[in-house]
PDB file of C-alpha atoms in Angstrom:
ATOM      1  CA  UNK A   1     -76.573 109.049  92.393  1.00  0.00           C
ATOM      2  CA  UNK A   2     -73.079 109.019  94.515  1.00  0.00           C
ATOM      3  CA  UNK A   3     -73.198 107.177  97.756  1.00  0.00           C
ATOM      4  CA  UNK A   4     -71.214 108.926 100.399  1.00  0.00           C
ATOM      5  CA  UNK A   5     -68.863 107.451 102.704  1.00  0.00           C
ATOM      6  CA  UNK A   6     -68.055 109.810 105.916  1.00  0.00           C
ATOM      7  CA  UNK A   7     -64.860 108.064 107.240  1.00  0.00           C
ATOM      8  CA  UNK A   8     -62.105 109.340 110.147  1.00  0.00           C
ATOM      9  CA  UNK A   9     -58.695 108.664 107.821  1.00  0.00           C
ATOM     10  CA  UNK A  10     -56.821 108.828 111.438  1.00  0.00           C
ATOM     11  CA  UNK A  11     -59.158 107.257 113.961  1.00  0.00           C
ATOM     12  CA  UNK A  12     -57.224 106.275 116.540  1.00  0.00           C
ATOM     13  CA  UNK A  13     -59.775 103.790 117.028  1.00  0.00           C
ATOM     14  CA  UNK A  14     -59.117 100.079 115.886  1.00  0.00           C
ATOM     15  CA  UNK A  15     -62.933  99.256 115.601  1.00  0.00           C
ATOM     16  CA  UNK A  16     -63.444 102.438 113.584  1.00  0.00           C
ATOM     17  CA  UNK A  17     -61.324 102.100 111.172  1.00  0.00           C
ATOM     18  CA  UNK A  18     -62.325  97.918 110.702  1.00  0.00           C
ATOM     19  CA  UNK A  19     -65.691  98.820 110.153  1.00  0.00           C
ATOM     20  CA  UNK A  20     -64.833 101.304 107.352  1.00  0.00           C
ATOM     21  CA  UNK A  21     -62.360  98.815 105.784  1.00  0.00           C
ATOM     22  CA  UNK A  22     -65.483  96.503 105.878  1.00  0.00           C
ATOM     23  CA  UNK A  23     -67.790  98.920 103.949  1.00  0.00           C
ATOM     24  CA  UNK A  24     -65.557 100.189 101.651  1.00  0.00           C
ATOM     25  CA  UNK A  25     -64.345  96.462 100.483  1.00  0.00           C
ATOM     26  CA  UNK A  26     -67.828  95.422 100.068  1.00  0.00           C
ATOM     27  CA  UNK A  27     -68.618  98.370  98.281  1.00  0.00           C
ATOM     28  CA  UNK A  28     -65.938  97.885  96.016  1.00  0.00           C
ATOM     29  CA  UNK A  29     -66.786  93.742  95.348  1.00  0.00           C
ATOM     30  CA  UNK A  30     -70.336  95.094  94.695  1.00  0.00           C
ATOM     31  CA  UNK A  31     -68.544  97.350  92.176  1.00  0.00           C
ATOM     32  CA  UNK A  32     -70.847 100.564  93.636  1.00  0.00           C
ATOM     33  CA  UNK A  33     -69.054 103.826  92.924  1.00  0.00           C
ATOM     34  CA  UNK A  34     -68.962 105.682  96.084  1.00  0.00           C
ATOM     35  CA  UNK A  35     -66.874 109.253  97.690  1.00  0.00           C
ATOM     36  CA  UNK A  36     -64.954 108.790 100.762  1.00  0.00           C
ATOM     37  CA  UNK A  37     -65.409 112.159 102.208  1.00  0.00           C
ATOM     38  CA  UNK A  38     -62.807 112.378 105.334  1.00  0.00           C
ATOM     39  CA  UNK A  39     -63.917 114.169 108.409  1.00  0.00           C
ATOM     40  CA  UNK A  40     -60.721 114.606 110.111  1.00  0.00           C
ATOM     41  CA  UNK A  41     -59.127 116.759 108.154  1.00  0.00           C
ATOM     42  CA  UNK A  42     -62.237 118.226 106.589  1.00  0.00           C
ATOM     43  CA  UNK A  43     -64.310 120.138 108.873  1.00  0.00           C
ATOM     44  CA  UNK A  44     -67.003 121.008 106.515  1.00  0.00           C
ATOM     45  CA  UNK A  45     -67.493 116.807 105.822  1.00  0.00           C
ATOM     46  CA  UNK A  46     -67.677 116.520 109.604  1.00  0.00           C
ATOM     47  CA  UNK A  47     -69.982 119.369 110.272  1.00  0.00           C
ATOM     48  CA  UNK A  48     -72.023 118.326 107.520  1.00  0.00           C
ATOM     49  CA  UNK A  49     -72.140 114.421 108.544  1.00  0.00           C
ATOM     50  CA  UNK A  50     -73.174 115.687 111.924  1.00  0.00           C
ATOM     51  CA  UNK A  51     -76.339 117.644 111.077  1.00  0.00           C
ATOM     52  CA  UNK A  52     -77.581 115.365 108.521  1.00  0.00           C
ATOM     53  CA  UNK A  53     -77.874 111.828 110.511  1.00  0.00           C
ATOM     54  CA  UNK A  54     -81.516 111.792 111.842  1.00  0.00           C
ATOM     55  CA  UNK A  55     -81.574 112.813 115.437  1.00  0.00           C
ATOM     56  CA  UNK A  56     -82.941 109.148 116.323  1.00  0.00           C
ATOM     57  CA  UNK A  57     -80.137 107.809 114.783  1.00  0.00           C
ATOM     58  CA  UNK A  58     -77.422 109.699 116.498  1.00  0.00           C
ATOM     59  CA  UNK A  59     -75.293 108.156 120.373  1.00  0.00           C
ATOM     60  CA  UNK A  60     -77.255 109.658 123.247  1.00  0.00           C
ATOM     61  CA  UNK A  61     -73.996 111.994 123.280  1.00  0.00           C
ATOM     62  CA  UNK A  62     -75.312 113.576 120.381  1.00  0.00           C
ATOM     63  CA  UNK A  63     -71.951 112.851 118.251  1.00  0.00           C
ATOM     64  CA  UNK A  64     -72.654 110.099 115.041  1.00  0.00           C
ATOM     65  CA  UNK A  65     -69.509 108.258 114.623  1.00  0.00           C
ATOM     66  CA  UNK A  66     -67.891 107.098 111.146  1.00  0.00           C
ATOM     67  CA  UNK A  67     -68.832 105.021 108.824  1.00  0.00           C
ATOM     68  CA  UNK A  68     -71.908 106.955 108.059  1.00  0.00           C
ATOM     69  CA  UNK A  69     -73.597 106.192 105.020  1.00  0.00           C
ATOM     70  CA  UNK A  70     -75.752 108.439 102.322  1.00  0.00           C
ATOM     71  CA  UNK A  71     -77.105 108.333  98.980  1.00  0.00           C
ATOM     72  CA  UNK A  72     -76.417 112.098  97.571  1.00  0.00           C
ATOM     73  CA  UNK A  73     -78.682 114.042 100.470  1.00  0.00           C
ATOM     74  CA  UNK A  74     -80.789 111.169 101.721  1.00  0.00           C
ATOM     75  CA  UNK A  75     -79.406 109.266 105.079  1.00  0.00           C
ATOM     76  CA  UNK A  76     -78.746 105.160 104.629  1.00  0.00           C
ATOM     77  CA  UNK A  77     -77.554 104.462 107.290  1.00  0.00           C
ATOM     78  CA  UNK A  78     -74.650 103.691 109.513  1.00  0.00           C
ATOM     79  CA  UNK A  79     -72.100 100.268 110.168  1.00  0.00           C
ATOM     80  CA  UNK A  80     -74.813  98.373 112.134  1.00  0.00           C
ATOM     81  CA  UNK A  81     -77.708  99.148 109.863  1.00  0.00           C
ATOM     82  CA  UNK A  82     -75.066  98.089 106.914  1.00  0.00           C
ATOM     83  CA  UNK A  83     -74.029  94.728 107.841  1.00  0.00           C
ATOM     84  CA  UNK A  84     -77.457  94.212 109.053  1.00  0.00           C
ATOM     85  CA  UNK A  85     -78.560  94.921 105.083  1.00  0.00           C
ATOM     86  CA  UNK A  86     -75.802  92.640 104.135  1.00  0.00           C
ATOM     87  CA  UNK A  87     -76.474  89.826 105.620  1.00  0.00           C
ATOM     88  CA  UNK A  88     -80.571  90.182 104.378  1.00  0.00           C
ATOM     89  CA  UNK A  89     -78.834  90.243 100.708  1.00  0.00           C
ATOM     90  CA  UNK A  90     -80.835  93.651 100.727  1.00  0.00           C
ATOM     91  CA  UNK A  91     -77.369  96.364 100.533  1.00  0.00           C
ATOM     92  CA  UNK A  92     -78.538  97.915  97.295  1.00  0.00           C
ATOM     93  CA  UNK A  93     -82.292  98.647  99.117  1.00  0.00           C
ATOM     94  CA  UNK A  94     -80.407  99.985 101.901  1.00  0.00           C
ATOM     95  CA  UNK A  95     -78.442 102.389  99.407  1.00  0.00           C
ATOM     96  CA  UNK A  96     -81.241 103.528  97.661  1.00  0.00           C
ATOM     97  CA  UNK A  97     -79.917 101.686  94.563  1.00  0.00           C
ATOM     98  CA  UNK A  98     -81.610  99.471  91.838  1.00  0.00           C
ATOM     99  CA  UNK A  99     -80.207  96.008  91.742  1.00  0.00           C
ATOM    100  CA  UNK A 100     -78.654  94.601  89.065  1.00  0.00           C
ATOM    101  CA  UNK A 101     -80.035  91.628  87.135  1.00  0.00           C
ATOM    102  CA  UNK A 102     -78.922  88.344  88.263  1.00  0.00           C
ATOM    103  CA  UNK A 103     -77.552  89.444  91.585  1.00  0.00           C
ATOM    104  CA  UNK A 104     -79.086  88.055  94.952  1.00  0.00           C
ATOM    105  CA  UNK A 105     -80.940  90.729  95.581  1.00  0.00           C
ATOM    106  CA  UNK A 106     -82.510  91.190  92.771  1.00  0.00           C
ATOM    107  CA  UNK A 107     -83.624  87.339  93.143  1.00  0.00           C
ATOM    108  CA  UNK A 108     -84.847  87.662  96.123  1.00  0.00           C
ATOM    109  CA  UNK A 109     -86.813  90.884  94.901  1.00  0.00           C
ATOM    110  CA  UNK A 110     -88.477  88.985  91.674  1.00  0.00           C
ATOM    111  CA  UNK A 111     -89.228  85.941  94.455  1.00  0.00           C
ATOM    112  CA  UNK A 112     -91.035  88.995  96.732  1.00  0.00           C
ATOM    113  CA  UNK A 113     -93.502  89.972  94.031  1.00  0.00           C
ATOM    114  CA  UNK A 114     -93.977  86.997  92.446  1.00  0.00           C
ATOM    115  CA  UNK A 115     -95.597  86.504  96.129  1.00  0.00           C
ATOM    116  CA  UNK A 116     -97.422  89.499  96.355  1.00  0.00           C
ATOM    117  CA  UNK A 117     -98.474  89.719  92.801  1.00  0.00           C
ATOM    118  CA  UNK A 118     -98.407  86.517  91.396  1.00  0.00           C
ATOM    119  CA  UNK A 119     -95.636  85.594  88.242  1.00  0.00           C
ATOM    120  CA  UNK A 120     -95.156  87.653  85.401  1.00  0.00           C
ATOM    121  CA  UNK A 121     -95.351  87.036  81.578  1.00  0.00           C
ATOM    122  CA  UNK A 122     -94.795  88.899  78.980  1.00  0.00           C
ATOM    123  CA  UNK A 123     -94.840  91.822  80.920  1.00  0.00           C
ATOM    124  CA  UNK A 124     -98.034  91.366  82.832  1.00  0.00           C
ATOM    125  CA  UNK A 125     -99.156  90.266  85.998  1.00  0.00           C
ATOM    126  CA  UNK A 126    -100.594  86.678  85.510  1.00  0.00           C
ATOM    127  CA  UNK A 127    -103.187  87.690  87.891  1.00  0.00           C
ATOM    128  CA  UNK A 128    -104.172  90.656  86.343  1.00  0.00           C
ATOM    129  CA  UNK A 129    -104.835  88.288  83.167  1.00  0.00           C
ATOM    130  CA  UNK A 130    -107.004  86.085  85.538  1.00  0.00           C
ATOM    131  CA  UNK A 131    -109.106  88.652  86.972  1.00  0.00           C
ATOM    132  CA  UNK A 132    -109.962  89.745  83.667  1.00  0.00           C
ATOM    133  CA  UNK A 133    -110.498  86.250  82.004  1.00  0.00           C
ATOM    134  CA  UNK A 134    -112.976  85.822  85.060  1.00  0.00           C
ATOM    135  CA  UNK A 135    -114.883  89.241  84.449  1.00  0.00           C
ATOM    136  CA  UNK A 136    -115.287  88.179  80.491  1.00  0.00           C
ATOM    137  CA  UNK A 137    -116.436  84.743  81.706  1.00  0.00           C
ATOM    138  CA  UNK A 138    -118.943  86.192  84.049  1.00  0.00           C
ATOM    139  CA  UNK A 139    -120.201  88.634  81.266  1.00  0.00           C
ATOM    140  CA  UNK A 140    -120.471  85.788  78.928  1.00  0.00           C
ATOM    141  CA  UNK A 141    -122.661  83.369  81.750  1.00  0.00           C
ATOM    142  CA  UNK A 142    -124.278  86.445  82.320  1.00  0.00           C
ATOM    143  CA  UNK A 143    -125.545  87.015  78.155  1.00  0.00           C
ATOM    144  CA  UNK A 144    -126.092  82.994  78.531  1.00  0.00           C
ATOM    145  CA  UNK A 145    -128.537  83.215  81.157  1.00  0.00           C
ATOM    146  CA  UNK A 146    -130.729  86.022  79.583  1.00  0.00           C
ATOM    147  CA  UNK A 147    -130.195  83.903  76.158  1.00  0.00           C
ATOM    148  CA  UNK A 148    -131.903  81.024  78.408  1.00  0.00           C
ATOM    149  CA  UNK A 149    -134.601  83.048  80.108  1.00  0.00           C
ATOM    150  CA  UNK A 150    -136.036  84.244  76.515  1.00  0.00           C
ATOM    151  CA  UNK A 151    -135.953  80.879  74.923  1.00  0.00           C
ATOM    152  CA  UNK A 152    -138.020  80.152  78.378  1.00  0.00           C
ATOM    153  CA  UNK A 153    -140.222  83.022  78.018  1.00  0.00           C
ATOM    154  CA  UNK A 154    -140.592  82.025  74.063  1.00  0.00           C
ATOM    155  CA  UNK A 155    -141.283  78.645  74.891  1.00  0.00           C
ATOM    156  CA  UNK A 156    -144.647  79.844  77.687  1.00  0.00           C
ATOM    157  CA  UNK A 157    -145.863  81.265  74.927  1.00  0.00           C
ATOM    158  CA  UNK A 158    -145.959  78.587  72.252  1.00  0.00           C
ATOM    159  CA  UNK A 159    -147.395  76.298  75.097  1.00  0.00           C
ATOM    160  CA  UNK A 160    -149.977  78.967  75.687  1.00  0.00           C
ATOM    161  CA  UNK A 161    -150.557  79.181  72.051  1.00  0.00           C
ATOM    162  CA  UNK A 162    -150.717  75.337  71.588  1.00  0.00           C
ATOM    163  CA  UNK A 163    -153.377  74.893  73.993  1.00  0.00           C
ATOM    164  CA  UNK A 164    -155.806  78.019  72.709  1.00  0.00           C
ATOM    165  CA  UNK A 165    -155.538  76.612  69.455  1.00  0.00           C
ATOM    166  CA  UNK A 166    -157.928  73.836  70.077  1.00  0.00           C
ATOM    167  CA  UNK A 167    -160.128  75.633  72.537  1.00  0.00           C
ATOM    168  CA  UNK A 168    -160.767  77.892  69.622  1.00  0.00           C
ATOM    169  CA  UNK A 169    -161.468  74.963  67.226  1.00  0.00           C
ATOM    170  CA  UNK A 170    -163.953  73.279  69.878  1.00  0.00           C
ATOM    171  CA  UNK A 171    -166.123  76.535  70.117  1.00  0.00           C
ATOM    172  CA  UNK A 172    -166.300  77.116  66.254  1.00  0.00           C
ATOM    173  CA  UNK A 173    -167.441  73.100  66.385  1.00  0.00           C
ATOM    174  CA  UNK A 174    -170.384  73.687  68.666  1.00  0.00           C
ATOM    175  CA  UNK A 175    -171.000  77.217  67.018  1.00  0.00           C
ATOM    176  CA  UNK A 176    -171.756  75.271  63.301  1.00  0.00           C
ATOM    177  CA  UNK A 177    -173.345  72.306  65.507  1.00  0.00           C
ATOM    178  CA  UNK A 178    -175.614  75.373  66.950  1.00  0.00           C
ATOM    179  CA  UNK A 179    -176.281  76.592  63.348  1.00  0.00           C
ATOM    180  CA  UNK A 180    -177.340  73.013  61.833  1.00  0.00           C
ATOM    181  CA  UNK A 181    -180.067  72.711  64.477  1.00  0.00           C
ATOM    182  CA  UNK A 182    -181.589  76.140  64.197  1.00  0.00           C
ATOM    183  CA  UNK A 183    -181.280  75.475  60.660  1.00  0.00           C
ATOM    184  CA  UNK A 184    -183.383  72.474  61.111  1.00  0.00           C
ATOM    185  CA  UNK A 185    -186.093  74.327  63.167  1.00  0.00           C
ATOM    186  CA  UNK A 186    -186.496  76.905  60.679  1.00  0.00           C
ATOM    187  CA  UNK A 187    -187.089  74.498  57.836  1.00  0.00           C
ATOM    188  CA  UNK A 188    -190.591  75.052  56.493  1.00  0.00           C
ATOM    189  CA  UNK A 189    -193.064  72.076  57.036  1.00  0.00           C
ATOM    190  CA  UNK A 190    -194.425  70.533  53.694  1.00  0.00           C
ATOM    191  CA  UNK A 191    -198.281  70.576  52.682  1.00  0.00           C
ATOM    192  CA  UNK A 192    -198.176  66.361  53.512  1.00  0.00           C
ATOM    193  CA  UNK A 193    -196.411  66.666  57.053  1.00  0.00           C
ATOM    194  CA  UNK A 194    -199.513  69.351  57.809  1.00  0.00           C
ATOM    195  CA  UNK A 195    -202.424  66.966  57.128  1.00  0.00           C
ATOM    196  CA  UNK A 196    -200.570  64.175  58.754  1.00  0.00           C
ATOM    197  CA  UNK A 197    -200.561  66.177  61.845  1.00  0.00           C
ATOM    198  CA  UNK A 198    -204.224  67.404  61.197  1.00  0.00           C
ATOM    199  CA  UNK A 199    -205.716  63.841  61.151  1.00  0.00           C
ATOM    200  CA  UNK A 200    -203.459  63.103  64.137  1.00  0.00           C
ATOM    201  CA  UNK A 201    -205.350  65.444  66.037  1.00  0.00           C
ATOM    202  CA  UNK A 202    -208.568  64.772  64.948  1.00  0.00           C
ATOM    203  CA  UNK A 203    -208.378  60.817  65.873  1.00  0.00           C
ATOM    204  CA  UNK A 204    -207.226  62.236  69.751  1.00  0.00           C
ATOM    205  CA  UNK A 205    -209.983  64.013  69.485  1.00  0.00           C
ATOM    206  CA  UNK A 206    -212.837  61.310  68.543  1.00  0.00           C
TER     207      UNK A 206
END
């Protein structure tokens, strides 16, 4: 990518050719490579300059003065918008170029996500890590609290077990109890018992 620089080489105006002294030093202390294209004595740079600044951009006469500013085809901007992008440490955002690493802006860029997306390490998002510690933790409380409801449901059921146990023993208890005295009942009654019980009757008789 080549940023363009649309300059007037003989402006006779003394603010004009300031502010394109300013750009092009800065440009050069950034070290950016960048093509002065001349639009005085080029009439194809100045034709081209003039259709390619956005309409809202250009002077209510209709006529976009130099410095303008572009990044191969795409617009930046002009002086105003530059030193507006300088002095937000934000030039190489306003040229459309990555940042190198350790420069200002690229500080301030790192600072800006760490913001919006929490810090980074070892290549991920801390939060990202976070998120998905949480989900694991709620799937493992989840698998706890089923564990806890069928030891629960286990435990009903030994208590329910526990107390038919000795229902059950109770009824076989009266069942035999039952059994003994029928038992006795049915017992057949010996020749002595019978005459006993004879003369009994006999004496309420007399």
């Amino acid at each position: 990518m080549v940023i363009k620089v649309f300059l007037a080489s003989s402006s006779g105006s003394t603010a004009i050719k300031k502010k394109q002294q300013d750009v092009l030093g800065f440009l050069e202390a950034l070290k950016v490579d960048y093509a002065p294209l001349d639009i005085a004595c080029n009439e194809d740079n100045r034709m081209w300059m003039r259709e390619n600044v956005p309409v809202e951009k250009k002077p209510t006469n209709g006529i976009p003065l130099p410095p303008q500013i572009f990044n191969e085809e795409s617009y930046c901007g002009d002086y105003e918008t530059f030193f507006d992008a300088k002095e937000d440490n934000a030039v190489y955002a306003f040229l459309g170029l990555p940042p190198p690493p350790g420069s200002k802006e690229a500080k301030e860029a790192e600072k800006a996500f760490i913001l919006e997306n929490g810090p980074v390490k070892n290549g991920t998002v801390e939060n990202e890590t976070v998120e998905s510690e949480t989900v694991e933790n709620g799937t493992d409380d989840a698998e706890d609290e089923e564990n806890l409801e069928a030891e629960e449901v286990e435990e009903e059921n030994l208590d329910d077990d526990s107390l038919k146990a000795p229902v059950k023993q109770e009824e076989a208890q009266e069942e035999v109890e039952d059994d003994e005295a029928k038992g006795e009942d049915d017992q057949p009654v010996s020749e002595e018992e019978e005459e006993l019980r004879q003369l009994e009757q006999e004496e309420e008789d007399e």
